[in-house]
Amino acid sequence: MSTLEKLPVTVITGFLGSGKTTLVRNLMTKPQGKRLAVIVNEFGDVGVDGEILKSCAIPDCPAENIMELANGCICCTVADDFIPTIEALMQLEPRPEHILIETSGLALPKPLLKAFDWPDIRSKITVDGVIALADAEAVADGRFAPDVAAVDAQREADEGLDHETPLSEVFEDQISCADIVLLTKPDLAGPDGVAKAKEIVLAEAPRPLPVVEVAEGEVDPRVILGLEAAAEDDLEARPSHHDGHHDHEHDDFESVVIDVPEQSDPAAFAAKIEKMAKDLNILRVKGYAAVEGKPMRLLVQAVGARVRHQFDRPWKPEEGRHGRMVVIAEHDDVNVDAIRAALVD
């Protein structure tokens, strides 16, 4: 790549647990002969996704090309974190030829696109495309708009009422900003669920969008990379609930980190998390736990009450088999004592 060419950046957005890390991991294994770099933005101070990706590093995307921004939404920490990170990646030798940015599930993509207009980088990088992932089963179940007819009726009765939930606004902003939408976990949704999810996505889209089914992050990179969308120059076509706001807050959501003791049974621990998610209205759980008699670390990731767990790697000596879980929920649903009791007691 000539140093005069703009470095393409792909922004990968999507709700909590939609499969962004799985997608990035698969893209890293199929770099199409290009040197990749990855920026991972997490919500909470336990870097689960970044470590997963570093464990998958390959020559075309080595560990030093994978950078993590934690404890703050990437679109709210532009000057302090995002710009220096982009500049650091561009100084690497050899220089990356494409950057993937995995946003947190709570990030709004449009403020991030605006960051690409910063004087220090606007002549050096361009947004090749925005890829939005949507969990087909969750969308088909109507979790972003539980009762559309009732909401419409209430609006007709009182135009001053706003019955949108924070989750629906995040979902709608991600779809509105996208160049292509990937419907993930189609096997869980089934054909009817996928069709319904696609209908919902297209209804939210402000312009015609391609919607592609993707299972386990497997997609031909040629479908989502090299779009040449120059999205930073196309902001007017990407409406947001927060247009006109100078900034935005994430006070609607809160994350807590819970230290967890060594577990005797992974399945029993997963059942605890499932029950907690149902009882306490938890959105997302991710982290690690130690299991008695097992040298491998247990990786746990949950979306609502859907829990997945696997042994990912041996514990390092300096880690001391110290288990920690990040729990994310809407602000009013966070009861730290109840969460700790559900996971520890």
Coordinates of C-alpha atoms in Angstrom, one line a residue:
M1 CA 0.0 0.0 0.0
S2 CA 1.3 3.4 -0.9
T3 CA 1.7 5.8 2.1
L4 CA -0.4 8.2 0.1
E5 CA -3.4 5.9 0.0
K6 CA -6.0 6.1 2.8
L7 CA -5.9 3.1 5.1
P8 CA -9.3 1.3 5.0
V9 CA -11.1 0.7 8.3
T10 CA -14.1 -1.6 8.8
V11 CA -16.3 -0.9 11.7
I12 CA -18.1 -4.0 13.1
T13 CA -21.0 -3.1 15.3
G14 CA -23.9 -5.1 16.8
F15 CA -25.7 -5.7 20.0
L16 CA -24.3 -7.7 22.9
G17 CA -23.5 -11.2 22.1
S18 CA -24.4 -10.9 18.4
G19 CA -21.2 -12.6 17.3
K20 CA -18.7 -9.8 16.6
T21 CA -15.7 -11.4 18.1
T22 CA -16.4 -14.7 16.3
L23 CA -16.7 -12.8 13.0
V24 CA -13.4 -10.9 13.6
R25 CA -11.6 -14.2 14.6
N26 CA -12.7 -15.8 11.3
L27 CA -11.7 -12.7 9.3
M28 CA -8.2 -12.9 10.9
T29 CA -7.8 -16.5 9.5
K30 CA -8.8 -15.3 6.0
P31 CA -6.9 -12.1 5.5
Q32 CA -6.9 -12.3 1.7
G33 CA -3.2 -11.7 1.7
K34 CA -3.5 -8.4 3.6
R35 CA -1.9 -7.4 6.9
L36 CA -4.7 -6.8 9.3
A37 CA -4.9 -4.9 12.6
V38 CA -7.7 -5.1 15.1
I39 CA -9.1 -2.6 17.7
V40 CA -11.4 -4.1 20.3
N41 CA -13.6 -1.9 22.4
E42 CA -15.0 -3.5 25.5
F43 CA -17.6 -2.4 28.1
G44 CA -16.1 -3.1 31.5
D45 CA -12.6 -3.6 32.6
V46 CA -12.1 -7.4 32.0
G47 CA -10.8 -7.7 28.4
V48 CA -12.4 -11.0 27.3
D49 CA -12.8 -10.3 23.6
G50 CA -9.3 -8.8 23.1
E51 CA -7.6 -11.8 24.7
I52 CA -9.7 -14.3 22.7
L53 CA -8.5 -12.6 19.5
K54 CA -4.9 -12.4 20.6
S55 CA -5.0 -16.1 21.2
C56 CA -5.9 -16.5 17.5
A57 CA -3.1 -14.2 16.2
I58 CA -1.4 -15.3 12.9
P59 CA 1.5 -13.8 10.8
D60 CA -0.8 -11.6 8.8
C61 CA -2.4 -10.3 12.1
P62 CA 0.1 -10.7 14.9
A63 CA -0.7 -10.1 18.5
E64 CA 1.0 -6.6 18.5
N65 CA -1.5 -5.6 15.8
I66 CA -4.5 -6.3 18.2
M67 CA -5.2 -3.4 20.5
E68 CA -7.9 -3.2 23.2
L69 CA -9.7 -0.1 24.5
A70 CA -11.5 -1.0 27.7
N71 CA -13.4 1.0 30.4
G72 CA -15.0 3.5 28.0
C73 CA -17.0 3.6 24.9
I74 CA -14.8 4.2 21.9
C75 CA -17.0 7.0 20.6
C76 CA -16.6 8.9 23.9
T77 CA -12.9 8.6 24.3
V78 CA -11.8 9.8 20.8
A79 CA -9.0 12.1 21.8
D80 CA -7.6 10.1 24.7
D81 CA -7.8 6.6 23.3
F82 CA -9.0 6.2 19.7
I83 CA -6.8 8.6 17.8
P84 CA -3.6 7.6 19.6
T85 CA -4.4 3.9 19.0
I86 CA -5.0 4.5 15.3
E87 CA -1.8 6.5 15.0
A88 CA 0.1 3.7 16.9
L89 CA -1.2 1.1 14.4
M90 CA -0.2 3.2 11.5
Q91 CA 3.4 3.5 12.8
L92 CA 3.8 -0.3 12.9
E93 CA 6.3 -1.9 10.6
P94 CA 5.2 -3.4 8.4
R95 CA 2.2 -1.1 8.2
P96 CA -1.3 -2.7 8.4
E97 CA -3.3 -2.8 5.2
H98 CA -6.7 -3.0 6.8
I99 CA -8.0 -2.2 10.3
L100 CA -11.0 -3.9 11.9
I101 CA -12.7 -2.1 14.7
E102 CA -15.0 -4.2 16.9
T103 CA -17.1 -1.8 18.9
S104 CA -18.7 -2.7 22.2
G105 CA -22.3 -3.8 22.1
L106 CA -23.4 -0.5 23.6
A107 CA -21.5 1.8 21.3
L108 CA -23.3 4.0 18.8
P109 CA -21.5 3.8 15.4
K110 CA -22.3 7.3 14.1
P111 CA -20.3 9.2 16.7
L112 CA -17.4 6.9 15.9
L113 CA -17.7 7.7 12.2
K114 CA -17.5 11.4 13.0
A115 CA -14.1 10.8 14.7
F116 CA -12.6 9.9 11.3
D117 CA -12.9 13.6 10.5
W118 CA -10.4 14.5 13.1
P119 CA -7.5 16.6 11.5
D120 CA -4.8 14.2 12.7
I121 CA -6.2 11.2 10.8
R122 CA -8.8 12.3 8.2
S123 CA -6.3 12.4 5.3
K124 CA -4.8 9.0 6.3
I125 CA -7.8 6.6 6.9
T126 CA -11.2 6.0 5.5
V127 CA -14.2 3.9 6.7
D128 CA -14.4 1.1 4.1
G129 CA -17.7 0.0 5.6
V130 CA -19.9 -0.4 8.6
I131 CA -21.0 -4.0 9.3
A132 CA -23.9 -4.5 11.7
L133 CA -24.5 -7.9 13.3
A134 CA -27.9 -8.8 14.5
D135 CA -28.9 -11.9 16.5
A136 CA -31.6 -13.4 14.3
E137 CA -33.4 -15.2 17.2
A138 CA -33.4 -12.1 19.4
V139 CA -34.7 -9.8 16.6
A140 CA -37.3 -12.3 15.6
D141 CA -38.5 -12.5 19.2
G142 CA -39.2 -8.7 19.1
R143 CA -37.0 -7.9 22.1
F144 CA -36.3 -4.4 20.8
A145 CA -40.0 -3.6 20.4
P146 CA -42.0 -5.9 22.7
D147 CA -45.4 -4.7 21.5
V148 CA -45.2 -2.4 18.5
A149 CA -49.0 -2.0 18.3
A150 CA -49.3 -0.9 21.9
V151 CA -46.4 1.6 21.4
D152 CA -48.1 3.1 18.3
A153 CA -51.4 3.3 20.2
Q154 CA -49.8 5.1 23.1
R155 CA -48.0 7.5 20.8
E156 CA -51.3 8.3 19.1
A157 CA -52.9 9.1 22.5
D158 CA -50.0 11.2 23.6
E159 CA -47.3 12.4 21.2
G160 CA -45.2 13.6 24.1
L161 CA -44.6 10.0 25.3
D162 CA -41.5 8.2 24.3
H163 CA -41.8 4.4 24.8
E164 CA -38.5 3.5 23.1
T165 CA -36.2 1.5 25.3
P166 CA -32.4 2.2 25.3
L167 CA -31.9 -1.2 23.7
S168 CA -34.1 -0.4 20.8
E169 CA -32.3 2.9 20.2
V170 CA -28.9 1.1 20.1
F171 CA -30.3 -1.5 17.7
E172 CA -31.9 1.1 15.4
D173 CA -28.8 3.3 15.3
Q174 CA -26.6 0.3 14.4
I175 CA -28.9 -0.7 11.6
S176 CA -29.2 2.9 10.3
C177 CA -25.5 3.3 10.1
A178 CA -24.7 0.0 8.4
D179 CA -23.6 -0.7 4.9
I180 CA -24.5 -4.4 5.3
V181 CA -26.3 -6.4 8.0
L182 CA -25.3 -9.9 9.0
L183 CA -28.0 -12.0 10.6
T184 CA -26.2 -14.3 13.0
K185 CA -27.2 -17.6 14.7
P186 CA -29.8 -18.5 12.0
D187 CA -29.9 -22.1 13.3
L188 CA -31.4 -20.9 16.6
A189 CA -34.0 -18.7 14.8
G190 CA -35.1 -21.2 12.2
P191 CA -36.2 -20.3 8.7
D192 CA -39.4 -18.5 9.9
G193 CA -37.4 -16.6 12.5
V194 CA -34.7 -15.5 10.0
A195 CA -37.4 -14.3 7.6
K196 CA -39.1 -12.3 10.4
A197 CA -35.8 -10.9 11.6
K198 CA -34.9 -9.8 8.1
E199 CA -38.2 -8.1 7.7
I200 CA -37.6 -6.2 11.0
V201 CA -34.1 -5.1 10.0
L202 CA -35.2 -3.9 6.6
A203 CA -38.1 -1.9 8.2
E204 CA -35.6 -0.1 10.4
A205 CA -33.1 0.6 7.6
P206 CA -33.3 4.1 6.2
R207 CA -32.1 2.9 2.8
P208 CA -32.0 -0.5 1.0
L209 CA -29.4 -2.7 2.7
P210 CA -28.1 -6.2 1.9
V211 CA -28.9 -8.6 4.7
V212 CA -26.9 -11.9 4.9
E213 CA -27.3 -14.9 7.1
V214 CA -24.1 -15.9 8.8
A215 CA -23.5 -18.9 11.0
E216 CA -20.5 -19.1 13.4
G217 CA -19.0 -16.0 11.8
E218 CA -18.3 -17.7 8.5
V219 CA -18.6 -15.2 5.7
D220 CA -16.5 -14.7 2.6
P221 CA -14.3 -11.6 3.4
R222 CA -15.0 -10.3 -0.1
V223 CA -18.6 -9.8 0.9
I224 CA -17.9 -7.4 3.7
L225 CA -14.4 -6.0 3.1
G226 CA -13.4 -3.7 0.2
L227 CA -16.8 -1.9 0.2
E228 CA -15.1 1.5 -0.3
A229 CA -18.1 3.2 1.3
A230 CA -16.2 6.2 2.6
A231 CA -18.8 6.2 5.4
E232 CA -17.3 9.2 7.1
D233 CA -18.4 11.3 4.0
D234 CA -21.9 9.8 4.0
L235 CA -23.2 10.7 7.5
E236 CA -26.4 12.3 6.3
A237 CA -27.6 9.0 4.9
R238 CA -27.1 7.4 8.3
P239 CA -29.6 8.9 10.7
S240 CA -29.3 8.5 14.5
H241 CA -31.5 9.0 17.5
H242 CA -28.7 11.2 18.8
D243 CA -28.3 13.5 15.8
G244 CA -27.9 17.0 17.0
H245 CA -26.4 15.9 20.3
H246 CA -22.8 16.9 21.0
D247 CA -22.3 13.8 22.9
H248 CA -24.2 10.9 24.3
E249 CA -24.3 9.0 27.6
H250 CA -24.2 5.3 28.5
D251 CA -25.9 5.8 31.9
D252 CA -28.7 3.5 30.7
F253 CA -26.3 0.6 31.1
E254 CA -24.0 -0.5 33.9
S255 CA -21.3 -3.2 34.2
V256 CA -20.1 -4.8 37.4
V257 CA -17.2 -7.2 37.8
I258 CA -17.6 -10.1 40.2
D259 CA -14.8 -12.3 41.5
V260 CA -15.9 -15.9 41.4
P261 CA -14.4 -18.9 43.4
E262 CA -13.2 -22.1 41.9
Q263 CA -16.1 -24.2 40.5
S264 CA -16.7 -27.9 40.9
D265 CA -19.0 -28.3 37.8
P266 CA -19.1 -26.1 34.7
A267 CA -22.7 -27.1 33.9
A268 CA -23.9 -26.1 37.3
F269 CA -22.1 -22.8 37.1
A270 CA -23.7 -22.2 33.7
A271 CA -27.1 -23.0 35.2
K272 CA -26.5 -20.4 38.0
I273 CA -25.8 -17.8 35.3
E274 CA -28.9 -18.7 33.3
K275 CA -31.1 -18.4 36.4
M276 CA -29.5 -15.1 37.4
A277 CA -30.1 -13.7 33.9
K278 CA -33.8 -14.7 34.1
D279 CA -34.3 -13.5 37.6
L280 CA -32.4 -10.2 37.4
N281 CA -32.9 -9.3 33.8
I282 CA -29.2 -9.5 32.9
L283 CA -28.2 -8.7 29.3
R284 CA -24.7 -10.1 29.1
V285 CA -22.2 -12.1 31.2
K286 CA -18.7 -12.8 30.1
G287 CA -15.5 -13.8 31.8
Y288 CA -13.4 -16.7 33.2
A289 CA -13.6 -19.2 36.0
A290 CA -11.4 -21.9 37.4
V291 CA -12.7 -25.5 37.6
E292 CA -11.5 -27.9 40.3
G293 CA -9.0 -30.4 39.0
K294 CA -8.8 -28.7 35.5
P295 CA -5.6 -27.0 34.3
M296 CA -7.6 -25.1 31.6
R297 CA -9.4 -21.9 32.1
L298 CA -13.2 -21.9 31.6
L299 CA -14.4 -19.2 29.2
V300 CA -18.0 -18.2 29.8
Q301 CA -20.2 -16.0 27.6
A302 CA -23.9 -15.5 28.0
V303 CA -26.5 -13.5 26.1
G304 CA -29.5 -13.2 28.4
A305 CA -30.2 -16.7 29.6
R306 CA -28.4 -18.3 26.7
V307 CA -25.0 -19.5 28.2
R308 CA -22.0 -20.9 26.4
H309 CA -18.9 -22.2 28.1
Q310 CA -15.7 -23.9 27.0
F311 CA -12.1 -24.5 28.2
D312 CA -10.0 -22.0 26.2
R313 CA -6.4 -22.3 27.5
P314 CA -4.2 -23.2 30.5
W315 CA -4.0 -20.8 33.4
K316 CA -0.8 -18.8 33.5
P317 CA 1.2 -19.1 36.7
E318 CA 0.8 -15.3 37.4
E319 CA -3.0 -15.5 37.1
G320 CA -3.5 -17.6 40.2
R321 CA -6.6 -19.3 38.8
H322 CA -8.6 -16.1 39.6
G323 CA -12.1 -16.2 38.2
R324 CA -13.9 -12.9 37.2
M325 CA -17.2 -12.2 35.5
V326 CA -18.4 -9.0 33.8
V327 CA -22.2 -8.6 34.2
I328 CA -24.0 -6.0 32.1
A329 CA -27.6 -4.8 32.5
E330 CA -29.7 -1.7 32.1
H331 CA -28.9 0.6 35.0
D332 CA -32.1 0.1 37.0
D333 CA -31.6 -3.7 36.8
V334 CA -28.1 -3.7 38.4
N335 CA -28.3 -5.0 42.0
V336 CA -24.7 -5.8 42.9
D337 CA -25.5 -7.7 46.0
A338 CA -28.1 -9.9 44.2
I339 CA -25.7 -10.5 41.3
R340 CA -22.8 -11.5 43.6
A341 CA -25.1 -13.8 45.6
A342 CA -26.3 -15.4 42.4
L343 CA -22.8 -16.1 41.2
V344 CA -20.9 -16.8 44.4
D345 CA -23.3 -18.2 47.0

